[in-house]
Short mmCIF file of C-alpha atoms in Angstrom, two decimals:
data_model
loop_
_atom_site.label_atom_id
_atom_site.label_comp_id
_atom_site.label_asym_id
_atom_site.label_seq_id
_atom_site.Cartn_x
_atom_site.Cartn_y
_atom_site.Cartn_z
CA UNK A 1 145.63 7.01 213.07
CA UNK A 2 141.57 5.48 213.13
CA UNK A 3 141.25 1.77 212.61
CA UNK A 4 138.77 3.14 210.34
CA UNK A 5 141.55 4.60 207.91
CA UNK A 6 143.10 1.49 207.55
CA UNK A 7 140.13 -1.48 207.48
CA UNK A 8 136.52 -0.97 205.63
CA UNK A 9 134.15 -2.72 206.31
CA UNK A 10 131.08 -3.85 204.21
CA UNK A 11 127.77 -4.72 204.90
CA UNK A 12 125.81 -6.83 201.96
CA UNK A 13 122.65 -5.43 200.54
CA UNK A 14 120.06 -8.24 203.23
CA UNK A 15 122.41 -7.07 205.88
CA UNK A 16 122.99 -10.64 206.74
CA UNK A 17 126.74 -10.93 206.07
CA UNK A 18 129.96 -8.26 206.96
CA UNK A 19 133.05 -8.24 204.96
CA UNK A 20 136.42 -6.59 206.19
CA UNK A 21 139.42 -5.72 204.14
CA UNK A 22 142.52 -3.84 204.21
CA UNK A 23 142.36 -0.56 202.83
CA UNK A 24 145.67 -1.34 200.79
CA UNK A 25 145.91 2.46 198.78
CA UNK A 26 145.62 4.38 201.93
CA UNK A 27 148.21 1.53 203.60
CA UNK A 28 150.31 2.12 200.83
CA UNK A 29 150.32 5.82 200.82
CA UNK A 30 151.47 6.14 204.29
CA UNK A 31 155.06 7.99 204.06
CA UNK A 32 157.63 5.93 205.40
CA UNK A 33 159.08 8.56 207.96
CA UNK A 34 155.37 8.41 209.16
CA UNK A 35 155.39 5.18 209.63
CA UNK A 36 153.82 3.72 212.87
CA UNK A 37 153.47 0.12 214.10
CA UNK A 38 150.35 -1.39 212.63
CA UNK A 39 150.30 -3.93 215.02
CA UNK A 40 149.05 -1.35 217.21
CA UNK A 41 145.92 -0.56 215.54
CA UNK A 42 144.87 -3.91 213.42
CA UNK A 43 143.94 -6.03 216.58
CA UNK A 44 141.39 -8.92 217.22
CA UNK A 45 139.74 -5.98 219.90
CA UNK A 46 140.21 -3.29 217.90
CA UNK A 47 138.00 -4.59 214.99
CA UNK A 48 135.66 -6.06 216.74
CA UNK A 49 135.20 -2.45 218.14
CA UNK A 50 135.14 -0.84 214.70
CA UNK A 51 132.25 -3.73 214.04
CA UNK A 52 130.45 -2.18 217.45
CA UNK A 53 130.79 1.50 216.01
CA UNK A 54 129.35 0.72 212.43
CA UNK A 55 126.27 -1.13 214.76
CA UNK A 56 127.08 -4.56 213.78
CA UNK A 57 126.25 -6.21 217.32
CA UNK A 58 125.38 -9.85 216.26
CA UNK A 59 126.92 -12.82 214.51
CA UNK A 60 130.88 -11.65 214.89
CA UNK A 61 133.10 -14.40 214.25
CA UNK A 62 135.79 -13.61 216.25
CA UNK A 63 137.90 -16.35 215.18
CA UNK A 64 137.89 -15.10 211.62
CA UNK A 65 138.67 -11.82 213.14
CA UNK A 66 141.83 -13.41 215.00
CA UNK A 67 143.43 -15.26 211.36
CA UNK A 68 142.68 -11.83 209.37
CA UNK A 69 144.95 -9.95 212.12
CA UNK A 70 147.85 -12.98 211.77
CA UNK A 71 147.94 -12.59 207.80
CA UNK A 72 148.35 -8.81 207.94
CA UNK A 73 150.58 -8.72 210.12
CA UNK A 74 152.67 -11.69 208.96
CA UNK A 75 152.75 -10.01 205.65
CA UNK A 76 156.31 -8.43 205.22
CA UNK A 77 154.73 -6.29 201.96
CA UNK A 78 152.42 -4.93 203.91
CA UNK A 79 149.73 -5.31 201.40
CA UNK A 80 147.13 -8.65 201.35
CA UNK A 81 145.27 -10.23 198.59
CA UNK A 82 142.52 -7.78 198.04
CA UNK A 83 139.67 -10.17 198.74
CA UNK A 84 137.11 -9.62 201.54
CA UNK A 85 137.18 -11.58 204.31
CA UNK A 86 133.75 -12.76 206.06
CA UNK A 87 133.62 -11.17 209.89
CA UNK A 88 130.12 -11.36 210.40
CA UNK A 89 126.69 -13.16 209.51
CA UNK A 90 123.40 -13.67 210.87
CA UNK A 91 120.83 -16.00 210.49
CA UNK A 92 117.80 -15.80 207.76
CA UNK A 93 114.86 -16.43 208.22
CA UNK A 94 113.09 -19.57 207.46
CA UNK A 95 109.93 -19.12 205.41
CA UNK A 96 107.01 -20.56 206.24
CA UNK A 97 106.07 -23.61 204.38
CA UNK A 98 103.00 -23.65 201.54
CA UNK A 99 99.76 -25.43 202.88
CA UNK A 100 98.65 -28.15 200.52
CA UNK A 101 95.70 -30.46 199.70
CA UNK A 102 95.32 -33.83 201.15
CA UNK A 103 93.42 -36.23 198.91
CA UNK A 104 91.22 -38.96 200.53
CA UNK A 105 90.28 -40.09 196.66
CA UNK A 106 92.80 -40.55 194.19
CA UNK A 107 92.14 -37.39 191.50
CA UNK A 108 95.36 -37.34 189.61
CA UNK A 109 95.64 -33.88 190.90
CA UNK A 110 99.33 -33.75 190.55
CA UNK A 111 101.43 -35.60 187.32
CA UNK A 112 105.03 -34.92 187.14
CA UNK A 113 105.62 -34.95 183.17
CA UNK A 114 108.95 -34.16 183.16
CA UNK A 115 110.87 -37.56 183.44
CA UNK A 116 108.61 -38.86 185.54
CA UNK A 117 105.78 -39.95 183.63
CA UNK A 118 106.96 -43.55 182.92
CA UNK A 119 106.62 -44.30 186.67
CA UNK A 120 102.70 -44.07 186.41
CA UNK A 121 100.35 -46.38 185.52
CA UNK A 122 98.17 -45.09 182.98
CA UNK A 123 95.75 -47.41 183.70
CA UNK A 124 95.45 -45.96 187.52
CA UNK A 125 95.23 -42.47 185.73
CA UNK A 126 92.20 -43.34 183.55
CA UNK A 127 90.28 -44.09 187.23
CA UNK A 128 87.41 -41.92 188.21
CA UNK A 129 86.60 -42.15 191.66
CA UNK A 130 83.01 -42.36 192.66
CA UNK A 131 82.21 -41.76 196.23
CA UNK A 132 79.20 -41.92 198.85
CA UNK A 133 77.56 -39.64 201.13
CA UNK A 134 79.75 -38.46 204.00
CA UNK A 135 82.81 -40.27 202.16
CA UNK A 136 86.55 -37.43 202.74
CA UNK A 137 87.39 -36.12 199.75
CA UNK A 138 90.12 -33.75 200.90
CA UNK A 139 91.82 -32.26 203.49
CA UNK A 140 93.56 -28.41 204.31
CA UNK A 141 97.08 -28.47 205.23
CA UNK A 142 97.47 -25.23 207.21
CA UNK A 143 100.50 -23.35 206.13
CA UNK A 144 103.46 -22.99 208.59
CA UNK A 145 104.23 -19.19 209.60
CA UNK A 146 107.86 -19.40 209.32
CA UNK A 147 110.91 -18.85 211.61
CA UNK A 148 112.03 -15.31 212.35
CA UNK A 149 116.05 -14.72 211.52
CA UNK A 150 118.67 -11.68 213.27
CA UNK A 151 120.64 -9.15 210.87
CA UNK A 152 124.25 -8.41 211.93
CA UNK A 153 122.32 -5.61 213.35
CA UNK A 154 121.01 -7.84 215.91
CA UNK A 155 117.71 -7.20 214.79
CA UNK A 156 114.96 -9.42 213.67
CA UNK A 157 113.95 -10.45 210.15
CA UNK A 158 110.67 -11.56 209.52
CA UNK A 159 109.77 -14.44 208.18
CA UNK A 160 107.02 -14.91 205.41
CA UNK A 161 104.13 -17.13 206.28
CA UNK A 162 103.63 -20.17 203.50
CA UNK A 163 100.62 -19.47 201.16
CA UNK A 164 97.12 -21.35 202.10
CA UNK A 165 95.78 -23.11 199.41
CA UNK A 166 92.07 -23.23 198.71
CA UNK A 167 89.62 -25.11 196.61
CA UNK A 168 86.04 -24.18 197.23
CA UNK A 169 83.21 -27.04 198.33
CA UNK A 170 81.14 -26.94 195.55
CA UNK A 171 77.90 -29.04 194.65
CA UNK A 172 77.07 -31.88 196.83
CA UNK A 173 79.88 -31.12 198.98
CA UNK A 174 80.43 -29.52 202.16
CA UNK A 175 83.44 -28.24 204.34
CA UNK A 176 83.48 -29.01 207.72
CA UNK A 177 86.10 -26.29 209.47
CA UNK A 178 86.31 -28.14 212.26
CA UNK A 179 88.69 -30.79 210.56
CA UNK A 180 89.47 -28.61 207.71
CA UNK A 181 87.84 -31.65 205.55
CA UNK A 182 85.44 -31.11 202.53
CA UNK A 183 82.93 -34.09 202.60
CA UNK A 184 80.70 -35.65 199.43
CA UNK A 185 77.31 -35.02 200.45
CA UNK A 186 75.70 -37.16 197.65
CA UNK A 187 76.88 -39.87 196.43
CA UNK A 188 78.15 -39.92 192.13
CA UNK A 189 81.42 -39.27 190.51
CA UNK A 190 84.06 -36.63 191.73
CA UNK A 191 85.18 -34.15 189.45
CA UNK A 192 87.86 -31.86 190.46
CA UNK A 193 88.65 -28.40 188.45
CA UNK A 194 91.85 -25.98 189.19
CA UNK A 195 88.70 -23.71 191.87
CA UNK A 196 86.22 -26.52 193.26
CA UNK A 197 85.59 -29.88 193.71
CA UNK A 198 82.24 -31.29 193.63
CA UNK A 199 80.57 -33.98 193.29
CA UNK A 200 78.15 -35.02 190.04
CA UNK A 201 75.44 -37.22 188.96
CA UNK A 202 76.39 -39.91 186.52
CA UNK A 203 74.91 -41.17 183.23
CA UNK A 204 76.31 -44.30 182.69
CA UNK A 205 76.09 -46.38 178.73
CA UNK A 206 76.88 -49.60 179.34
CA UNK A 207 77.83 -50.57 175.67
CA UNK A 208 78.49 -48.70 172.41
CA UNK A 209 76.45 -45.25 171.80
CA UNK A 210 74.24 -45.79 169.24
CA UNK A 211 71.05 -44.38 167.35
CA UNK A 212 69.03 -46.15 170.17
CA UNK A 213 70.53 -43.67 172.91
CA UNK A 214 71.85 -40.65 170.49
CA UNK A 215 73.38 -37.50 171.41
CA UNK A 216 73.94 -36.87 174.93
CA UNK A 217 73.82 -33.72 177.21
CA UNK A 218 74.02 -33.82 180.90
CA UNK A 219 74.40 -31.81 183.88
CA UNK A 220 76.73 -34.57 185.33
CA UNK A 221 79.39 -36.66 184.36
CA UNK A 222 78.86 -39.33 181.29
CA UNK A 223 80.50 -42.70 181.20
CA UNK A 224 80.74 -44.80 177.96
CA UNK A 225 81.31 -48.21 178.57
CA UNK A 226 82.04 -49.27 174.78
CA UNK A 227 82.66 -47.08 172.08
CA UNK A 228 81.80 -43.51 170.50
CA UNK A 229 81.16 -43.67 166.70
CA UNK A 230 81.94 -40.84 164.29
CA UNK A 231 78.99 -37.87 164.26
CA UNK A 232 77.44 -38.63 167.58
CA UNK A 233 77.81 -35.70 170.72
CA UNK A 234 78.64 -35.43 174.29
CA UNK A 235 78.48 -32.63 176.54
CA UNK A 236 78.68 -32.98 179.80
CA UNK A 237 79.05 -30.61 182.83
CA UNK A 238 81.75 -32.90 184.75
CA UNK A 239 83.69 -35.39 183.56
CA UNK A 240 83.31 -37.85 180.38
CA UNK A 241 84.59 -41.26 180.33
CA UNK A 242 84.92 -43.69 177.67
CA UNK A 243 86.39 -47.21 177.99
CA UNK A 244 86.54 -47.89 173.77
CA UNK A 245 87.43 -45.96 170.77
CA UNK A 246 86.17 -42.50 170.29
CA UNK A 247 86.04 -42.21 166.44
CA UNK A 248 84.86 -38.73 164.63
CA UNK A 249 82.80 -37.48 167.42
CA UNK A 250 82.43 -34.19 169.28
CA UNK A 251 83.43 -34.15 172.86
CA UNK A 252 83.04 -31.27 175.78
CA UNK A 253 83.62 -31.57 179.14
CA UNK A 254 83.30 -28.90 181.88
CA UNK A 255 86.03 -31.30 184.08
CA UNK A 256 88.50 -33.93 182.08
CA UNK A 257 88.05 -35.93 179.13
CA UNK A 258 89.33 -39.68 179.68
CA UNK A 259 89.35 -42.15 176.63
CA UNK A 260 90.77 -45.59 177.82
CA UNK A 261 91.65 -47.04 174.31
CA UNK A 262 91.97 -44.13 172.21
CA UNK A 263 91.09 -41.39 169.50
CA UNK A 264 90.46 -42.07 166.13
CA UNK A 265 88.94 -39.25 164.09
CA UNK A 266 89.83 -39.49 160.16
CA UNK A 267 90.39 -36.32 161.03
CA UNK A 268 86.71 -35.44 161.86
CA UNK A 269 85.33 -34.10 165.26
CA UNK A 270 86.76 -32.90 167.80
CA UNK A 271 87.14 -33.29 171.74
CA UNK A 272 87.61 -29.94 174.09
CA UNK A 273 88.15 -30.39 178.18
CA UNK A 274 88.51 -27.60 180.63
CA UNK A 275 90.83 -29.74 182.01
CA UNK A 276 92.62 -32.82 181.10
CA UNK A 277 92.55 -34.68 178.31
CA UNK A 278 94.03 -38.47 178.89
CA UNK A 279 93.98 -41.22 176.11
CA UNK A 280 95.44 -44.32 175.13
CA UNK A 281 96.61 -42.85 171.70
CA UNK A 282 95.14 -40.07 169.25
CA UNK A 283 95.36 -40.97 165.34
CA UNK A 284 93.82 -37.66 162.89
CA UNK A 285 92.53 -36.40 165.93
CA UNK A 286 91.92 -32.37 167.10
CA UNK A 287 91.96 -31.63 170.37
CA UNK A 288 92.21 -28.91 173.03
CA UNK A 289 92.34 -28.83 176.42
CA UNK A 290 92.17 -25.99 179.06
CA UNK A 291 95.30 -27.50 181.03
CA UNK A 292 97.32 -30.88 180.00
CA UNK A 293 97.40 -33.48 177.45
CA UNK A 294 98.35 -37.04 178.44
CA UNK A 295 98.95 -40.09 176.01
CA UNK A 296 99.87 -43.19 176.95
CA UNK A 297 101.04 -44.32 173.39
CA UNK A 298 101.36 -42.51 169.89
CA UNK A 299 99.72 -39.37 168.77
CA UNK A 300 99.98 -39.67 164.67
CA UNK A 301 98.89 -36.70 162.25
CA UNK A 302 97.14 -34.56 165.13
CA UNK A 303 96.07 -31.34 166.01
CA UNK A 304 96.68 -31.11 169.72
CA UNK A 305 96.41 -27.69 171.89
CA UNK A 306 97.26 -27.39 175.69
CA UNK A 307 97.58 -24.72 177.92
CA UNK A 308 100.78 -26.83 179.84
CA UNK A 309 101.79 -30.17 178.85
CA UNK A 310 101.44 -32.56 176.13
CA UNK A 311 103.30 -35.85 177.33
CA UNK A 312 103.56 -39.12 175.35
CA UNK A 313 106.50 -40.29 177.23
CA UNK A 314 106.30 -44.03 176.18
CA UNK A 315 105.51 -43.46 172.29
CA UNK A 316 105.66 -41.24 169.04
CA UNK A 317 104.46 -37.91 168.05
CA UNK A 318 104.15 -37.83 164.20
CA UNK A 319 102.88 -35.47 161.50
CA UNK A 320 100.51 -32.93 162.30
CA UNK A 321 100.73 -30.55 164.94
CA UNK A 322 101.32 -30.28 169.10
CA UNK A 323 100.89 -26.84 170.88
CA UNK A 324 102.10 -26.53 174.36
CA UNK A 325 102.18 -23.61 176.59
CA UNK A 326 104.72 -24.95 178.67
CA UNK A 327 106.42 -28.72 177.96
CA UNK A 328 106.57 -31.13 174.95
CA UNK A 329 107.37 -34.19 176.22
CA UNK A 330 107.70 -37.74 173.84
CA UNK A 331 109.89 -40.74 173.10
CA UNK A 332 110.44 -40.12 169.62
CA UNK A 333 109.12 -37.28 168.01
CA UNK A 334 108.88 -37.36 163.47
CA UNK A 335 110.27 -40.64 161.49
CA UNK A 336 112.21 -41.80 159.16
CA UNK A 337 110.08 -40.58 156.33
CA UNK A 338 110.43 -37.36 157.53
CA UNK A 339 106.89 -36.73 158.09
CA UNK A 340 106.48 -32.69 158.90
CA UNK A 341 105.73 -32.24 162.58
CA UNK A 342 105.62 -29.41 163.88
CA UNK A 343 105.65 -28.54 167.46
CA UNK A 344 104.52 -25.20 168.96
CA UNK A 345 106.00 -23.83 172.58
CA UNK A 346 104.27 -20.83 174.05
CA UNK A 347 101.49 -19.25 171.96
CA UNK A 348 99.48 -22.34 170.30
CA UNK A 349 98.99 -23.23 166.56
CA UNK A 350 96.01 -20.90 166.24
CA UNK A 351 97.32 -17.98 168.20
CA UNK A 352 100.58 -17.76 165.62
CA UNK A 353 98.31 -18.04 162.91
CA UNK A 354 95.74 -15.06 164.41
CA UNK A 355 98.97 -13.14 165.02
CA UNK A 356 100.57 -13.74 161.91
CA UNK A 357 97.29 -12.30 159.51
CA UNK A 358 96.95 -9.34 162.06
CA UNK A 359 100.32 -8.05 161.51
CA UNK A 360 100.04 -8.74 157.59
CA UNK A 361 96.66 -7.07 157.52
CA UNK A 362 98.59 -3.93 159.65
CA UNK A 363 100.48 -3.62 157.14
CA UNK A 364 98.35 -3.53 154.42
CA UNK A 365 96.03 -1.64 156.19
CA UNK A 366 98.69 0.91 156.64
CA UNK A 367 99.59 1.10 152.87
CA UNK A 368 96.18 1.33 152.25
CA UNK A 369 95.98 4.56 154.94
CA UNK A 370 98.68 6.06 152.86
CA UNK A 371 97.70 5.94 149.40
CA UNK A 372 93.67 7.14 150.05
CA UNK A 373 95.55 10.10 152.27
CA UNK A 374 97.27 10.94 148.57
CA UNK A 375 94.25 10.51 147.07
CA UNK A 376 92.09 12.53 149.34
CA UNK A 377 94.97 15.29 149.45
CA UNK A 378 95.08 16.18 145.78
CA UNK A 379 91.44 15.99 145.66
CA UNK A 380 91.15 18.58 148.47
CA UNK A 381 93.28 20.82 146.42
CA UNK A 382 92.08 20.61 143.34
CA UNK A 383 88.78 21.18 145.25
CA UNK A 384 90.28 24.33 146.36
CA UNK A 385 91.24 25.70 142.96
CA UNK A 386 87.58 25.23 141.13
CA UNK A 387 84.54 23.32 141.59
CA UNK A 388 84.37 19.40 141.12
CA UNK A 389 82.53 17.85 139.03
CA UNK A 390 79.97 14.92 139.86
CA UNK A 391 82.14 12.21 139.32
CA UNK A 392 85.41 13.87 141.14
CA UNK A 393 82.72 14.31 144.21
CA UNK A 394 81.53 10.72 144.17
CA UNK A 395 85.58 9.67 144.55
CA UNK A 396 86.42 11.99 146.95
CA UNK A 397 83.05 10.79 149.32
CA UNK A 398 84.27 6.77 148.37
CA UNK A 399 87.98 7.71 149.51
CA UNK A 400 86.57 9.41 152.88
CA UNK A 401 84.56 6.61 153.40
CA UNK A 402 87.39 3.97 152.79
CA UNK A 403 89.46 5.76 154.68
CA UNK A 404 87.87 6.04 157.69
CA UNK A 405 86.35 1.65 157.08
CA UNK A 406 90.52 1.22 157.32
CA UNK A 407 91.32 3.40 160.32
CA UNK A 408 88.34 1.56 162.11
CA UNK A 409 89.88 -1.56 161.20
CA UNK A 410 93.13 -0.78 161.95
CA UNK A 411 92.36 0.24 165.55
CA UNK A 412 90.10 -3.31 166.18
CA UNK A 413 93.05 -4.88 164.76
CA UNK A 414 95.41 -3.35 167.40
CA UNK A 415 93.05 -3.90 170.43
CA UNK A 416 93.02 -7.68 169.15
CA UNK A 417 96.90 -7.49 168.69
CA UNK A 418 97.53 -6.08 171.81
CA UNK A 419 95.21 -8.43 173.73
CA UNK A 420 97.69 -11.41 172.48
CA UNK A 421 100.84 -9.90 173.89
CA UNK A 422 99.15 -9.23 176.97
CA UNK A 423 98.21 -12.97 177.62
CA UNK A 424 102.14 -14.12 176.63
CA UNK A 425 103.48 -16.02 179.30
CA UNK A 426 106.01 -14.99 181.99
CA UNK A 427 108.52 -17.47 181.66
CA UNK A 428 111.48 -17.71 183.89
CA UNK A 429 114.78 -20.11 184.52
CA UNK A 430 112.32 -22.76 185.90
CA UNK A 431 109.93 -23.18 183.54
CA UNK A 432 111.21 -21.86 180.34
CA UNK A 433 108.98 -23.62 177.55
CA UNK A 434 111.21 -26.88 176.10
CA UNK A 435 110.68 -30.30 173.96
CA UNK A 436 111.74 -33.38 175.51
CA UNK A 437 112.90 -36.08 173.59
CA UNK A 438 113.88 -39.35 175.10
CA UNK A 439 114.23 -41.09 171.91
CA UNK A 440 115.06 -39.69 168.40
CA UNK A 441 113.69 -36.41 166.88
CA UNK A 442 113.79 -36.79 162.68
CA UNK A 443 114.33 -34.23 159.94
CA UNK A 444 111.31 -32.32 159.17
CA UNK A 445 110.38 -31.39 162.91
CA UNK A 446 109.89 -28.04 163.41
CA UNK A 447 109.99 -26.43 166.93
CA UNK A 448 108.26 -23.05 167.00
CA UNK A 449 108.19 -19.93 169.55
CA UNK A 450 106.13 -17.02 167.97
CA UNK A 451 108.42 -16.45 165.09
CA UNK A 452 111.30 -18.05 166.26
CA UNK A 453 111.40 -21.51 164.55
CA UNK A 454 114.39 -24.42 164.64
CA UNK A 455 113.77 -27.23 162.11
CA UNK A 456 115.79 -30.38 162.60
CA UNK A 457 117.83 -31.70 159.18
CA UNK A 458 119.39 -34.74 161.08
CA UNK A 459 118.40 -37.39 163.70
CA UNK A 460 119.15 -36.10 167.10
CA UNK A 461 119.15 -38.25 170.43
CA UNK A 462 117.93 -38.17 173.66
CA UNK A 463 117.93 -33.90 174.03
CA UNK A 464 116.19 -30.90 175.72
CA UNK A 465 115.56 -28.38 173.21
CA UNK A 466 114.83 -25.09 175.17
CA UNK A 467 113.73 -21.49 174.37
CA UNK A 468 115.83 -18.59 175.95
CA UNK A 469 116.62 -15.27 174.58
CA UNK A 470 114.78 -15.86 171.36
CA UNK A 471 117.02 -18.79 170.64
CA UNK A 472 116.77 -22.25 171.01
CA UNK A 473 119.32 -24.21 172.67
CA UNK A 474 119.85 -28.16 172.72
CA UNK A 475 121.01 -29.65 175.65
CA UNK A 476 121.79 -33.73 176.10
CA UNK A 477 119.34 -35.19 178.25
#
């Protein structure tokens, strides 16, 4: 009798761990006149030798090997719990660590929304540091390469390297290798996007924008020290900063938008960032913003788009509507009025929308496709059978002509289609898209994932309402 017959042995898929059994149908099957003393065969040497002849060479836990002999033997049935028992393991291999960004000037680079936001002072967020020449502005943490690890093979497993992370020295800025260190080379008001950080000029207002100043465009940052009325403009390259109340006016920043006090629009205006956009509170306001949406208080009867995270951690979200491509994240969220709110995960307000009258269009597009084929069909025969007359030409030139204005429309109206699904976002177990509530959510809110929708008919506490599976599921916070 082989060893071989009677234990099998198991390697997992990463060859990291071994597993030994007792072949119990072979054990079993052994005729009783036939029947030899085990004890012979299943031995603490014996196995370990099978483990030598399968090329298992490293990790073998002998002592594991010594109790699995004692309970087969020991076992008067001669049969054991079918379970696998662990003989072997090596050691994986550590993984190098990521290299990360050191900042020597306090950007607001990283912002944990997810329960975390009422540890920050909002205040401290809405500061924009200006530096001088030669002033650090960050420094390269090299990655770490990683420790190598042995399969039960006794052979090495690499380890992966950590990622470097890079942000490129752009204007007035320079990167010194030596240190790894980017440096300001001008002095004027840092502005950091998701590629480069560089330093920009700033136009400062030291009250209210007015007539007397007007519109402003600049290839900079631009600072308001007071307040922005309705109709007035800014643009600005960088970053823009205003300390008051920015009322119906038109913002766009190349960086962040930061309004200390707040937003208050009538509806009117609107403010874009390729950034962030941080405020004290947003009443009728629209905005959009190329990465997160901060508020410190209430955002009431809104339209608000970002690509990540919308957090108002310490106040309401009422009315209107919040698009977030990732997190939702407020106190209370609707009221007792049951003011509609409705609150978009994933694909935005507009996107939905866009995709919505596509695939309506498609269809009647399609319909359309079908009815002028008819048409054009029994035309064509009755074409065939005798000669048509002016007016049965003219229709059968307007349905060839319709028909091929649809199919042409049909097609742009796929490419478009298609170029949405393309840009959905991969979600997985850690960042599946979600509304936090740390308060109350009211009737009358709506949470919405492309056409998956889950409207709230009674007050709900202090819950995580996540999309899986094209469901939503609400979990207690």
């Amino acid at each position: 009798m082989d060893i071989s017959q009677l234990i099998d042995v198991e390697v997992n898929d990463n060859r990291m761990i071994v597993f030994i059994e007792v072949n119990n149908s072979y054990l079993s099957s052994i005729d009783l006149e036939e029947e030899i003393d085990i004890a012979e065969f299943i031995t603490p040497p014996n196995i370990i030798d099978l483990l030598h002849k399968n090329e298992i060479e490293y990790g073998i836990d002998e002592e594991a090997i010594h109790q699995f002999c004692e309970e087969v033997l020991n076992n008067e049935d001669k049969t054991l719990d079918p379970s696998k028992i662990e003989v072997a393991r090596g050691i994986e291999a550590e993984n190098g660590k990521d290299g990360y960004i050191d900042y020597h000037v306090n950007l607001n680079a990283k912002v944990d929304v997810d329960g975390e936001m009422h540890k920050i002072d909002f205040k401290e967020m809405m500061q924009i540091p200006i530096v001088e020449t030669d002033d650090p502005l960050l420094t390269f943490i090299a990655p770490t390469k990683g420790i190598p690890g042995i399969n039960v093979y006794n052979k090495e497993v690499e380890a992966k390297p950590g990622k470097v992370v890079t942000i490129k020295a752009g204007e007035n800025t320079k990167h010194i290798e030596n240190d790894q260190t980017i440096y300001a080379t001008d002095s004027g008001q840092v502005t950091l996007t998701e590629k480069e950080i560089k330093v920009l000029p700033v136009y400062e207002v030291n009250k209210d924008l007015d007539l007397t100043i007007g519109n402003i465009e600049f290839n900079g940052s631009i600072v308001i020290k007071g307040d922005v009325p309705e109709g007035f403009t800014l643009n600005a390259r960088g970053d823009i900063t205003v300390k008051g109340i920015v009322e119906g006016a038109y913002l766009e920043a190349g960086g962040s938008v930061f309004i200390e006090e707040g937003i208050s629009s009538q509806g009117k205006g609107k403010i874009r960032a390729t950034l962030d956009i941080k405020a004290g509170n947003i009443n009728q306001g629209n905005l959009e913003a190329g990465r997160s949406i901060y508020v410190n208080q209430s955002i009431l009867h809104s339209e608000v788009i970002a690509r990540e995270f919308v957090s108002c951690y310490k106040g309401h979200i009422i009315g209107g509507s919040i698009s977030s491509g990732q997190i939702i994240e407020a106190n209370d969220i609707g009221n007792r009025m049951s003011s509609k709110t409705q609150l978009y995960l994933g694909e935005n307000k507009k996107v939905v929308e866009k995709k919505s009258y596509i695939e309506e269009r498609m269809k009647e597009l399609v319909e359309q496709l079908k009815k002028l084929k008819t048409i054009g069909s029994k035309m064509e025969q009755l074409q065939e059978l005798r000669e048509l007359s002016s007016k049965e030409r003219i229709t059968l030139l307007r349905q060839k002509r319709s028909y091929e204005k649809a199919k042409l429309e049909l097609s742009e109206l796929n490419d478009e289609y298609s170029i949405y699904t393309q840009n959905d976002m991969n979600y997985n177990e850690e960042n599946l898209p979600k509304v936090t509530v740390h308060g109350i959510i009211y009737p009358n809110v709506e949470v919405k994932y492309s056409k998956y929708a889950k409207v709230f008919s009674q007050e709900t506490s202090k819950v995580s309402i996540v999309y899986e599976n094209h469901d939503f599921s609400i979990n207690p916070l």
